CSV table of C-alpha atoms (C1' of nucleotides) in Angstrom, one decimal:
chain,number,residue,atom,x,y,z
A,1,UNK,CA,28.1,90.9,41.6
A,2,UNK,CA,29.1,90.9,38.0
A,3,UNK,CA,30.4,94.2,36.6
A,4,UNK,CA,28.0,94.1,33.8
A,5,UNK,CA,25.4,96.6,32.7
A,6,UNK,CA,24.9,98.3,36.1
A,7,UNK,CA,24.5,101.9,36.9
A,8,UNK,CA,27.8,103.5,38.0
A,9,UNK,CA,26.1,104.1,41.3
A,10,UNK,CA,25.2,100.5,41.6
A,11,UNK,CA,28.7,99.4,40.7
A,12,UNK,CA,30.1,101.6,43.4
A,13,UNK,CA,27.6,100.4,45.9
A,14,UNK,CA,28.5,96.7,45.1
A,15,UNK,CA,32.3,97.6,45.3
A,16,UNK,CA,31.6,99.2,48.7
A,17,UNK,CA,29.8,96.1,49.9
A,18,UNK,CA,32.7,94.0,48.8
A,19,UNK,CA,35.4,96.0,50.4
A,20,UNK,CA,33.5,96.7,53.6
A,21,UNK,CA,32.7,93.0,53.9
A,22,UNK,CA,36.4,92.0,53.3
A,23,UNK,CA,38.2,94.7,55.3
A,24,UNK,CA,35.6,96.2,57.7
A,25,UNK,CA,34.2,99.7,57.7
A,26,UNK,CA,37.6,101.2,58.0
A,27,UNK,CA,38.1,100.3,54.3
A,28,UNK,CA,39.1,103.5,52.5
A,29,UNK,CA,37.0,105.4,50.0
A,30,UNK,CA,40.0,105.2,47.6
A,31,UNK,CA,40.0,101.3,47.9
A,32,UNK,CA,36.3,101.3,47.1
A,33,UNK,CA,36.8,103.5,44.1
A,34,UNK,CA,39.7,101.4,42.8
A,35,UNK,CA,37.5,98.3,43.1
A,36,UNK,CA,34.7,100.0,41.3
A,37,UNK,CA,37.1,101.3,38.6
A,38,UNK,CA,36.4,104.9,39.4
A,39,UNK,CA,37.9,108.0,40.9
A,40,UNK,CA,37.4,108.6,44.6
A,41,UNK,CA,35.7,111.9,44.0
A,42,UNK,CA,33.0,110.1,42.0
A,43,UNK,CA,32.2,108.0,45.0
A,44,UNK,CA,31.4,111.1,47.0
A,45,UNK,CA,29.6,112.7,44.2
A,46,UNK,CA,27.1,109.9,44.0
A,47,UNK,CA,26.6,109.3,47.7
A,48,UNK,CA,27.6,112.5,49.4
A,49,UNK,CA,29.8,111.0,52.1
A,50,UNK,CA,31.4,107.8,53.2
A,51,UNK,CA,28.8,107.5,56.0
A,52,UNK,CA,26.0,108.0,53.6
A,53,UNK,CA,27.5,105.3,51.3
A,54,UNK,CA,27.5,102.9,54.2
A,55,UNK,CA,23.9,103.7,55.0
A,56,UNK,CA,23.0,103.0,51.4
A,57,UNK,CA,24.8,99.7,51.7
A,58,UNK,CA,23.1,98.9,54.9
A,59,UNK,CA,19.7,99.5,53.4
A,60,UNK,CA,20.4,97.6,50.2
A,61,UNK,CA,21.8,94.6,52.0
A,62,UNK,CA,18.9,94.4,54.4
A,63,UNK,CA,16.4,94.7,51.5
A,64,UNK,CA,18.1,92.0,49.4
A,65,UNK,CA,18.3,89.7,52.4
A,66,UNK,CA,14.6,90.3,53.0
A,67,UNK,CA,13.7,89.5,49.5
A,68,UNK,CA,15.9,86.4,49.2
A,69,UNK,CA,14.2,85.1,52.3
A,70,UNK,CA,10.8,84.9,50.6
A,71,UNK,CA,12.3,83.3,47.6
A,72,UNK,CA,14.2,80.0,47.0
A,73,UNK,CA,15.5,79.5,50.6
A,74,UNK,CA,14.3,76.6,52.5
A,75,UNK,CA,12.3,78.0,55.5
A,76,UNK,CA,12.1,76.4,58.8
A,77,UNK,CA,15.6,77.0,60.2
A,78,UNK,CA,16.2,80.6,60.8
A,79,UNK,CA,19.8,80.1,62.1
A,80,UNK,CA,20.8,78.7,58.8
A,81,UNK,CA,19.8,81.8,56.8
A,82,UNK,CA,23.4,83.1,56.6
A,83,UNK,CA,24.7,79.6,55.8
A,84,UNK,CA,22.1,79.3,52.9
A,85,UNK,CA,23.0,82.7,51.6
A,86,UNK,CA,26.7,82.1,51.7
A,87,UNK,CA,26.2,79.0,49.5
A,88,UNK,CA,24.8,81.2,46.7
A,89,UNK,CA,27.8,82.8,45.2
A,90,UNK,CA,26.0,86.0,44.3
A,91,UNK,CA,25.1,86.5,47.9
A,92,UNK,CA,28.5,85.8,49.6
A,93,UNK,CA,29.5,89.5,49.8
A,94,UNK,CA,26.3,90.3,51.5
A,95,UNK,CA,27.0,87.6,54.1
A,96,UNK,CA,30.5,89.1,54.7
A,97,UNK,CA,29.0,92.5,54.9
A,98,UNK,CA,26.4,91.4,57.4
A,99,UNK,CA,29.1,89.8,59.6
A,100,UNK,CA,31.1,93.0,59.7
A,101,UNK,CA,27.9,94.9,60.4
A,102,UNK,CA,27.2,92.7,63.4
A,103,UNK,CA,30.8,92.9,64.6
A,104,UNK,CA,30.6,96.7,64.4
A,105,UNK,CA,27.1,97.0,65.9
A,106,UNK,CA,24.7,99.7,64.8
A,107,UNK,CA,21.3,99.9,63.2
A,108,UNK,CA,21.9,97.3,60.6
A,109,UNK,CA,22.8,94.7,63.1
A,110,UNK,CA,19.8,95.5,65.3
A,111,UNK,CA,17.4,95.4,62.4
A,112,UNK,CA,18.8,92.2,61.1
A,113,UNK,CA,18.9,90.4,64.4
A,114,UNK,CA,15.4,91.6,65.5
A,115,UNK,CA,14.0,90.2,62.2
A,116,UNK,CA,15.9,87.0,62.6
A,117,UNK,CA,14.6,86.6,66.2
A,118,UNK,CA,11.0,87.3,65.1
A,119,UNK,CA,11.3,84.7,62.4
A,120,UNK,CA,12.8,82.1,64.7
A,121,UNK,CA,10.0,82.7,67.1
A,122,UNK,CA,7.5,82.0,64.4
A,123,UNK,CA,9.4,78.8,63.3
A,124,UNK,CA,9.6,77.6,66.9
A,125,UNK,CA,5.8,78.2,67.4
A,126,UNK,CA,5.1,76.2,64.3
A,127,UNK,CA,7.2,73.4,65.7
A,128,UNK,CA,5.5,73.5,69.0
A,129,UNK,CA,2.0,73.2,67.3
A,130,UNK,CA,3.3,70.4,65.1
A,131,UNK,CA,4.7,68.6,68.3
A,132,UNK,CA,8.3,68.5,67.2
A,133,UNK,CA,9.5,71.3,69.4
A,134,UNK,CA,8.9,71.4,73.2
A,135,UNK,CA,6.9,74.4,74.4
A,136,UNK,CA,8.6,77.1,76.4
A,137,UNK,CA,7.9,79.2,79.5
A,138,UNK,CA,9.0,82.2,77.5
A,139,UNK,CA,9.0,81.5,73.7
A,140,UNK,CA,10.2,85.1,72.8
A,141,UNK,CA,13.2,84.8,75.2
A,142,UNK,CA,14.0,81.3,73.8
A,143,UNK,CA,14.0,82.5,70.3
A,144,UNK,CA,16.2,85.4,71.2
A,145,UNK,CA,18.6,83.2,73.0
A,146,UNK,CA,18.9,80.7,70.2
A,147,UNK,CA,19.5,83.3,67.6
A,148,UNK,CA,22.1,85.3,69.7
A,149,UNK,CA,23.9,82.0,70.6
A,150,UNK,CA,24.1,80.6,67.1
A,151,UNK,CA,24.8,83.8,65.3
A,152,UNK,CA,27.3,84.7,68.0
A,153,UNK,CA,29.1,81.4,67.6
A,154,UNK,CA,29.2,82.1,63.8
A,155,UNK,CA,30.9,85.5,64.5
A,156,UNK,CA,33.5,83.9,66.7
A,157,UNK,CA,34.1,81.1,64.4
A,158,UNK,CA,34.7,83.6,61.6
A,159,UNK,CA,37.2,85.5,63.7
A,160,UNK,CA,39.0,82.3,64.7
A,161,UNK,CA,39.1,80.8,61.2
A,162,UNK,CA,38.9,83.7,58.8
A,163,UNK,CA,37.6,82.9,55.3
A,164,UNK,CA,40.3,82.6,52.7
A,165,UNK,CA,39.6,84.7,49.5
A,166,UNK,CA,36.3,85.5,51.1
A,167,UNK,CA,35.0,82.0,50.9
A,168,UNK,CA,32.4,82.3,53.6
A,169,UNK,CA,30.6,79.2,52.4
A,170,UNK,CA,33.5,77.0,53.3
A,171,UNK,CA,34.0,78.7,56.8
A,172,UNK,CA,30.4,78.2,57.6
A,173,UNK,CA,30.3,74.6,56.5
A,174,UNK,CA,33.3,74.2,58.7
A,175,UNK,CA,31.3,75.6,61.6
A,176,UNK,CA,28.4,73.3,60.9
A,177,UNK,CA,30.7,70.3,60.8
A,178,UNK,CA,32.1,71.3,64.1
A,179,UNK,CA,28.9,72.3,66.0
A,180,UNK,CA,26.1,70.2,64.5
A,181,UNK,CA,26.6,67.1,66.6
A,182,UNK,CA,26.9,68.9,70.0
A,183,UNK,CA,24.1,71.3,69.2
A,184,UNK,CA,21.7,68.5,68.1
A,185,UNK,CA,22.8,66.4,71.1
A,186,UNK,CA,21.9,69.2,73.6
A,187,UNK,CA,18.7,70.0,71.7
A,188,UNK,CA,17.4,66.5,71.8
A,189,UNK,CA,18.9,65.1,75.0
A,190,UNK,CA,19.7,68.2,77.1
A,191,UNK,CA,22.8,68.9,79.0
A,192,UNK,CA,21.9,68.5,82.6
A,193,UNK,CA,20.6,65.3,84.3
A,194,UNK,CA,18.3,66.9,86.9
A,195,UNK,CA,16.1,69.9,87.2
A,196,UNK,CA,17.6,71.5,90.4
A,197,UNK,CA,19.4,74.3,88.6
A,198,UNK,CA,16.3,75.3,86.5
A,199,UNK,CA,13.9,75.0,89.3
A,200,UNK,CA,16.0,76.9,91.8
A,201,UNK,CA,16.4,79.7,89.1
A,202,UNK,CA,12.7,79.7,88.5
A,203,UNK,CA,11.8,80.3,92.2
A,204,UNK,CA,14.6,82.9,92.3
A,205,UNK,CA,13.1,84.8,89.4
A,206,UNK,CA,9.4,83.6,89.1
A,207,UNK,CA,8.4,86.3,86.6
A,208,UNK,CA,6.2,84.9,83.9
A,209,UNK,CA,6.7,86.3,80.4
A,210,UNK,CA,5.0,89.7,80.3
A,211,UNK,CA,3.3,89.6,76.9
B,1,UNK,CA,43.0,100.9,87.8
B,2,UNK,CA,43.7,103.8,90.3
B,3,UNK,CA,46.3,106.3,89.0
B,4,UNK,CA,48.3,105.9,92.2
B,5,UNK,CA,51.9,105.0,92.6
B,6,UNK,CA,52.3,103.1,89.3
B,7,UNK,CA,55.3,103.2,86.9
B,8,UNK,CA,54.6,105.7,84.1
B,9,UNK,CA,54.9,102.7,81.8
B,10,UNK,CA,52.2,100.9,83.8
B,11,UNK,CA,50.0,104.0,83.8
B,12,UNK,CA,50.2,104.2,80.0
B,13,UNK,CA,49.4,100.5,79.7
B,14,UNK,CA,46.3,100.9,81.9
B,15,UNK,CA,45.2,103.9,80.0
B,16,UNK,CA,45.7,102.0,76.8
B,17,UNK,CA,43.5,99.1,78.1
B,18,UNK,CA,40.9,101.6,79.1
B,19,UNK,CA,40.7,103.4,75.7
B,20,UNK,CA,41.1,100.3,73.6
B,21,UNK,CA,38.3,98.6,75.6
B,22,UNK,CA,36.0,101.7,75.3
B,23,UNK,CA,36.7,102.8,71.7
B,24,UNK,CA,38.2,99.7,70.0
B,25,UNK,CA,41.7,99.3,68.7
B,26,UNK,CA,41.3,102.4,66.4
B,27,UNK,CA,41.7,104.5,69.6
B,28,UNK,CA,44.4,107.0,68.9
B,29,UNK,CA,47.8,107.1,70.6
B,30,UNK,CA,47.0,110.8,71.4
B,31,UNK,CA,43.7,109.8,73.2
B,32,UNK,CA,45.7,107.2,75.3
B,33,UNK,CA,48.4,109.7,76.1
B,34,UNK,CA,45.7,112.2,77.3
B,35,UNK,CA,44.1,109.6,79.4
B,36,UNK,CA,47.4,108.7,81.0
B,37,UNK,CA,48.2,112.4,81.5
B,38,UNK,CA,51.3,112.2,79.3
B,39,UNK,CA,52.5,113.3,75.9
B,40,UNK,CA,52.0,111.2,72.8
B,41,UNK,CA,55.8,110.8,72.2
B,42,UNK,CA,56.3,109.3,75.7
B,43,UNK,CA,53.8,106.5,74.8
B,44,UNK,CA,56.0,105.5,71.8
B,45,UNK,CA,59.1,106.0,73.8
B,46,UNK,CA,58.0,103.5,76.3
B,47,UNK,CA,56.6,100.9,73.9
B,48,UNK,CA,58.2,101.4,70.6
B,49,UNK,CA,55.0,101.5,68.5
B,50,UNK,CA,51.2,101.4,68.8
B,51,UNK,CA,51.2,97.8,67.7
B,52,UNK,CA,53.8,96.9,70.4
B,53,UNK,CA,51.7,98.7,72.9
B,54,UNK,CA,48.7,96.6,71.9
B,55,UNK,CA,50.7,93.5,72.2
B,56,UNK,CA,51.9,94.5,75.7
B,57,UNK,CA,48.2,95.1,76.6
B,58,UNK,CA,47.2,91.7,75.2
B,59,UNK,CA,49.8,89.9,77.2
B,60,UNK,CA,49.0,91.8,80.4
B,61,UNK,CA,45.3,91.3,80.1
B,62,UNK,CA,45.7,87.6,79.4
B,63,UNK,CA,48.2,87.2,82.3
B,64,UNK,CA,45.8,89.0,84.8
B,65,UNK,CA,42.8,87.0,83.7
B,66,UNK,CA,44.8,83.7,84.2
B,67,UNK,CA,45.9,84.8,87.6
B,68,UNK,CA,42.4,85.9,88.7
B,69,UNK,CA,41.0,82.6,87.6
B,70,UNK,CA,43.0,80.7,90.2
B,71,UNK,CA,42.0,83.2,92.8
B,72,UNK,CA,38.7,84.1,94.4
B,73,UNK,CA,36.5,83.3,91.4
B,74,UNK,CA,33.9,80.6,91.9
B,75,UNK,CA,35.0,77.7,89.6
B,76,UNK,CA,32.6,75.4,87.9
B,77,UNK,CA,31.0,77.7,85.3
B,78,UNK,CA,33.4,78.7,82.6
B,79,UNK,CA,30.9,80.7,80.6
B,80,UNK,CA,30.5,83.1,83.6
B,81,UNK,CA,34.1,84.0,83.9
B,82,UNK,CA,33.6,87.3,82.1
B,83,UNK,CA,30.5,88.0,84.2
B,84,UNK,CA,32.4,87.4,87.4
B,85,UNK,CA,35.3,89.6,86.3
B,86,UNK,CA,33.0,92.4,85.3
B,87,UNK,CA,31.5,92.5,88.8
B,88,UNK,CA,34.9,93.4,90.2
B,89,UNK,CA,35.3,97.0,89.5
B,90,UNK,CA,39.0,96.6,89.1
B,91,UNK,CA,38.7,94.2,86.3
B,92,UNK,CA,35.9,95.8,84.4
B,93,UNK,CA,38.4,97.5,81.9
B,94,UNK,CA,39.9,94.0,81.2
B,95,UNK,CA,36.5,92.6,80.3
B,96,UNK,CA,35.9,95.5,77.9
B,97,UNK,CA,39.3,95.0,76.4
B,98,UNK,CA,38.7,91.2,76.0
B,99,UNK,CA,35.4,91.9,74.3
B,100,UNK,CA,37.1,94.3,71.8
B,101,UNK,CA,39.8,91.8,71.3
B,102,UNK,CA,37.3,89.0,70.4
B,103,UNK,CA,35.4,91.4,68.1
B,104,UNK,CA,38.7,92.3,66.4
B,105,UNK,CA,40.1,88.7,66.3
B,106,UNK,CA,43.7,87.9,66.4
B,107,UNK,CA,46.0,86.0,68.8
B,108,UNK,CA,44.5,87.3,72.0
B,109,UNK,CA,41.0,86.0,71.1
B,110,UNK,CA,42.4,82.7,70.1
B,111,UNK,CA,44.4,82.2,73.2
B,112,UNK,CA,41.5,83.3,75.5
B,113,UNK,CA,39.0,81.1,73.8
B,114,UNK,CA,41.2,78.1,73.6
B,115,UNK,CA,41.8,78.3,77.3
B,116,UNK,CA,38.1,78.9,78.0
B,117,UNK,CA,37.2,75.9,75.9
B,118,UNK,CA,39.8,73.7,77.7
B,119,UNK,CA,38.5,74.8,81.1
B,120,UNK,CA,34.9,74.2,80.1
B,121,UNK,CA,35.8,70.7,78.8
B,122,UNK,CA,37.2,70.0,82.3
B,123,UNK,CA,34.2,71.3,84.1
B,124,UNK,CA,31.9,69.2,81.9
B,125,UNK,CA,34.0,66.1,82.4
B,126,UNK,CA,33.7,66.7,86.2
B,127,UNK,CA,30.0,67.1,85.9
B,128,UNK,CA,29.7,63.9,83.9
B,129,UNK,CA,31.6,62.0,86.5
B,130,UNK,CA,29.4,63.4,89.2
B,131,UNK,CA,26.3,62.5,87.3
B,132,UNK,CA,25.0,66.0,87.0
B,133,UNK,CA,26.0,66.4,83.3
B,134,UNK,CA,25.0,64.0,80.5
B,135,UNK,CA,27.8,62.3,78.7
B,136,UNK,CA,28.5,63.4,75.1
B,137,UNK,CA,29.5,61.6,72.0
B,138,UNK,CA,32.2,64.3,71.5
B,139,UNK,CA,33.0,66.1,74.7
B,140,UNK,CA,35.6,68.4,73.1
B,141,UNK,CA,33.2,69.5,70.4
B,142,UNK,CA,30.5,70.0,73.0
B,143,UNK,CA,32.8,72.3,75.2
B,144,UNK,CA,33.7,74.2,72.1
B,145,UNK,CA,30.1,74.8,71.0
B,146,UNK,CA,29.0,75.8,74.5
B,147,UNK,CA,31.7,78.4,74.9
B,148,UNK,CA,31.4,79.8,71.4
B,149,UNK,CA,27.6,80.1,71.7
B,150,UNK,CA,27.6,81.7,75.1
B,151,UNK,CA,30.5,84.0,74.5
B,152,UNK,CA,29.1,84.8,71.1
B,153,UNK,CA,25.8,85.8,72.6
B,154,UNK,CA,27.6,88.0,75.0
B,155,UNK,CA,29.3,89.8,72.2
B,156,UNK,CA,26.1,90.4,70.3
B,157,UNK,CA,24.3,91.5,73.4
B,158,UNK,CA,27.1,94.0,74.0
B,159,UNK,CA,26.7,95.4,70.5
B,160,UNK,CA,22.9,95.5,70.8
B,161,UNK,CA,22.8,97.1,74.2
B,162,UNK,CA,26.2,98.9,74.6
B,163,UNK,CA,27.3,99.6,78.2
B,164,UNK,CA,26.7,103.1,79.4
B,165,UNK,CA,29.8,104.6,80.9
B,166,UNK,CA,31.6,101.3,80.5
B,167,UNK,CA,29.3,99.5,83.0
B,168,UNK,CA,29.8,96.1,81.7
B,169,UNK,CA,28.6,94.5,84.9
B,170,UNK,CA,25.1,95.9,84.4
B,171,UNK,CA,25.1,94.9,80.7
B,172,UNK,CA,26.1,91.4,81.5
B,173,UNK,CA,23.6,91.1,84.3
B,174,UNK,CA,21.0,92.2,81.7
B,175,UNK,CA,22.1,89.4,79.4
B,176,UNK,CA,21.9,86.8,82.2
B,177,UNK,CA,18.4,88.0,83.0
B,178,UNK,CA,17.3,87.6,79.5
B,179,UNK,CA,18.9,84.3,78.7
B,180,UNK,CA,19.1,82.3,82.0
B,181,UNK,CA,15.6,80.9,81.7
B,182,UNK,CA,15.7,79.8,78.1
B,183,UNK,CA,19.2,78.4,78.4
B,184,UNK,CA,18.4,76.4,81.5
B,185,UNK,CA,15.2,75.3,79.9
B,186,UNK,CA,17.0,73.9,76.9
B,187,UNK,CA,19.9,72.4,79.0
B,188,UNK,CA,17.5,70.5,81.3
B,189,UNK,CA,14.5,69.7,79.1
B,190,UNK,CA,16.0,69.9,75.6
B,191,UNK,CA,14.4,71.6,72.6
B,192,UNK,CA,13.2,68.9,70.2
B,193,UNK,CA,10.7,66.2,71.1
B,194,UNK,CA,12.1,63.3,69.1
B,195,UNK,CA,15.5,62.1,68.0
B,196,UNK,CA,15.0,62.0,64.2
B,197,UNK,CA,17.1,65.1,63.5
B,198,UNK,CA,20.0,63.9,65.6
B,199,UNK,CA,19.9,60.3,64.4
B,200,UNK,CA,19.6,61.3,60.7
B,201,UNK,CA,22.6,63.6,61.1
B,202,UNK,CA,24.6,60.9,62.9
B,203,UNK,CA,24.1,58.3,60.1
B,204,UNK,CA,25.1,61.2,57.6
B,205,UNK,CA,28.3,61.9,59.5
B,206,UNK,CA,28.9,58.9,61.6
B,207,UNK,CA,32.5,59.8,62.5
B,208,UNK,CA,33.3,59.2,66.1
B,209,UNK,CA,35.5,61.7,67.9
B,210,UNK,CA,39.1,61.1,66.8
B,211,UNK,CA,40.9,61.5,70.1
C,1,DA,C1',25.0,120.0,14.6
C,2,DC,C1',25.2,122.1,18.8
C,3,DG,C1',24.2,123.8,23.4
C,4,DG,C1',23.6,122.2,27.9
C,5,DC,C1',23.7,119.1,31.6
C,6,DA,C1',25.1,115.3,34.2
C,7,DA,C1',29.1,112.3,34.8
C,8,DT,C1',33.8,112.0,35.7
C,9,DT,C1',38.5,113.1,36.6
C,10,DG,C1',42.9,114.8,38.7
C,11,DA,C1',44.6,117.8,41.8
C,12,DA,C1',44.3,120.0,45.9
C,13,DC,C1',42.8,120.9,50.7
C,14,DA,C1',42.5,120.3,55.6
C,15,DC,C1',42.9,117.1,59.0
C,16,DA,C1',44.2,113.3,62.0
C,17,DC,C1',47.3,109.8,62.5
C,18,DG,C1',51.7,107.4,64.1
C,19,DT,C1',56.2,108.4,64.6
C,20,DT,C1',60.7,111.2,64.9
C,21,DT,C1',63.7,114.6,66.7
C,22,DA,C1',65.9,117.8,69.4
C,23,DA,C1',65.8,120.1,73.4
C,24,DA,C1',64.5,120.5,78.4
C,25,DC,C1',64.0,118.5,82.6
C,26,DT,C1',64.8,115.2,86.7
C,27,DC,C1',67.3,112.6,89.5
C,28,DC,C1',70.9,109.6,90.9
C,29,DT,C1',75.8,108.9,91.1
C,30,DG,C1',80.6,109.9,91.5
D,1,DC,C1',78.6,120.0,93.2
D,2,DA,C1',79.2,118.2,88.4
D,3,DG,C1',77.7,115.3,85.0
D,4,DG,C1',75.4,111.8,82.6
D,5,DA,C1',71.7,108.7,81.9
D,6,DG,C1',66.9,108.3,81.8
D,7,DT,C1',62.5,110.6,81.4
D,8,DT,C1',59.4,113.9,79.4
D,9,DT,C1',57.8,117.4,76.3
D,10,DA,C1',56.8,120.4,72.2
D,11,DA,C1',57.1,120.7,67.7
D,12,DA,C1',57.6,118.8,63.4
D,13,DC,C1',57.4,115.3,59.6
D,14,DG,C1',55.4,112.2,56.4
D,15,DT,C1',51.5,109.7,55.2
D,16,DG,C1',46.8,108.4,54.5
D,17,DT,C1',42.3,109.9,55.1
D,18,DG,C1',37.5,112.1,53.6
D,19,DT,C1',36.2,115.7,51.0
D,20,DT,C1',36.1,119.9,47.7
D,21,DC,C1',36.8,122.1,43.4
D,22,DA,C1',37.6,123.4,38.8
D,23,DA,C1',38.2,121.5,34.5
D,24,DT,C1',37.1,118.0,31.1
D,25,DT,C1',34.6,114.4,29.0
D,26,DG,C1',30.5,112.2,27.2
D,27,DC,C1',25.8,112.0,26.0
D,28,DC,C1',21.1,113.6,24.9
D,29,DG,C1',17.5,116.5,23.3
D,30,DT,C1',16.1,120.0,20.0
DNA sequence: ACGGCAATTGAACACACGTTTAAACTCCTG
DNA sequence: CAGGAGTTTAAACGTGTGTTCAATTGCCGT
């Protein structure tokens, strides 16, 4: 995110990602222009409108995250994707932007979460084959639940303990420190001592997964 | 939320809860005034400012939710509080408002979640005593994780499948249908087959709970 | 070197917002 | 019945917004 040798258009895009991520999508065009060291009119000249600028940011963020995933990141744990990204200083603004995107809803959030769920389902299936993960009655639903619960917990934690100076890495480490033990505890030992709740729900809704 | 025999001030407050819940806190004073059948100036006359109006809504929503909890609601499952509230037509706007409040962050969200976490810890402790819930190395952290994960999943689900015509009850039922099986599965059978992940994390951070 | 084209700017526009103000209305009290 | 306090409204104000426009700058090819 260095201001070096970038197209003006790219500098404006990066500034927009920065401000949207820090202030939400109500951030003004003028504040973005200031951050980019540019006049407000030029922002519109390059992107047409604020909405189009946001759409361009959405697309760019999604593309960079997709690329980064195939690169250096350790695979295997889908729910830590954002945590790993936040640790790389260059990617921190993308994490902040993605968080705002999920808080605001819209196509970006849908696309990101759908991909995350699909990835998680793959990781879980690999684990099942390797014998480290228990099989599920409905692997797709389990992957969806795990992603929604863990990403959702991240969103709430960010709202309860907002990053100072945009330091998402510290906030996410804080979340990990708070939730790793209870999460691992539940994942390895369970929460309930008997099967009555599960069994009674299964006879109530006995539908098998439909794919 | 009927428009009958209420103080004008109360009618404006209810209209504000309705519009804030439906459109977020960017909802305009004018739209609230229209919904209440009143002029914009009167809204400010009664509450002083838009921020003060929101503060009054925060306080009122929190108070009503606290009262309703001691009443007819089935105790025992803290994470279903919002689901049970959404099923009562009268309370649906409060649920929508609360969702927006958590998405926006702020004191309302902190107060609500803190209370929810405290309640969950109580329910879990009761379950542990009764032998239906497994004990935890850190009961407070477990309660916090469970609330953040389940409420967070609710927030994300609402953003992915927005309620039509404010029908939060249907959206939440949809979420339950999608996540009940995987959640119960994980809670009774666990997710991992061996203890290596948990044990290795415990030696890495062997701190016992500090209270 | 110069004409042309894209980049860029500063000023302005139209609009929506929260809020203010003065006047009208309502209703209870003396 | 008079009057005053509280309620309510319509209109206006000031500000910030996204966007437009004409003018200026800077660069590149011929």
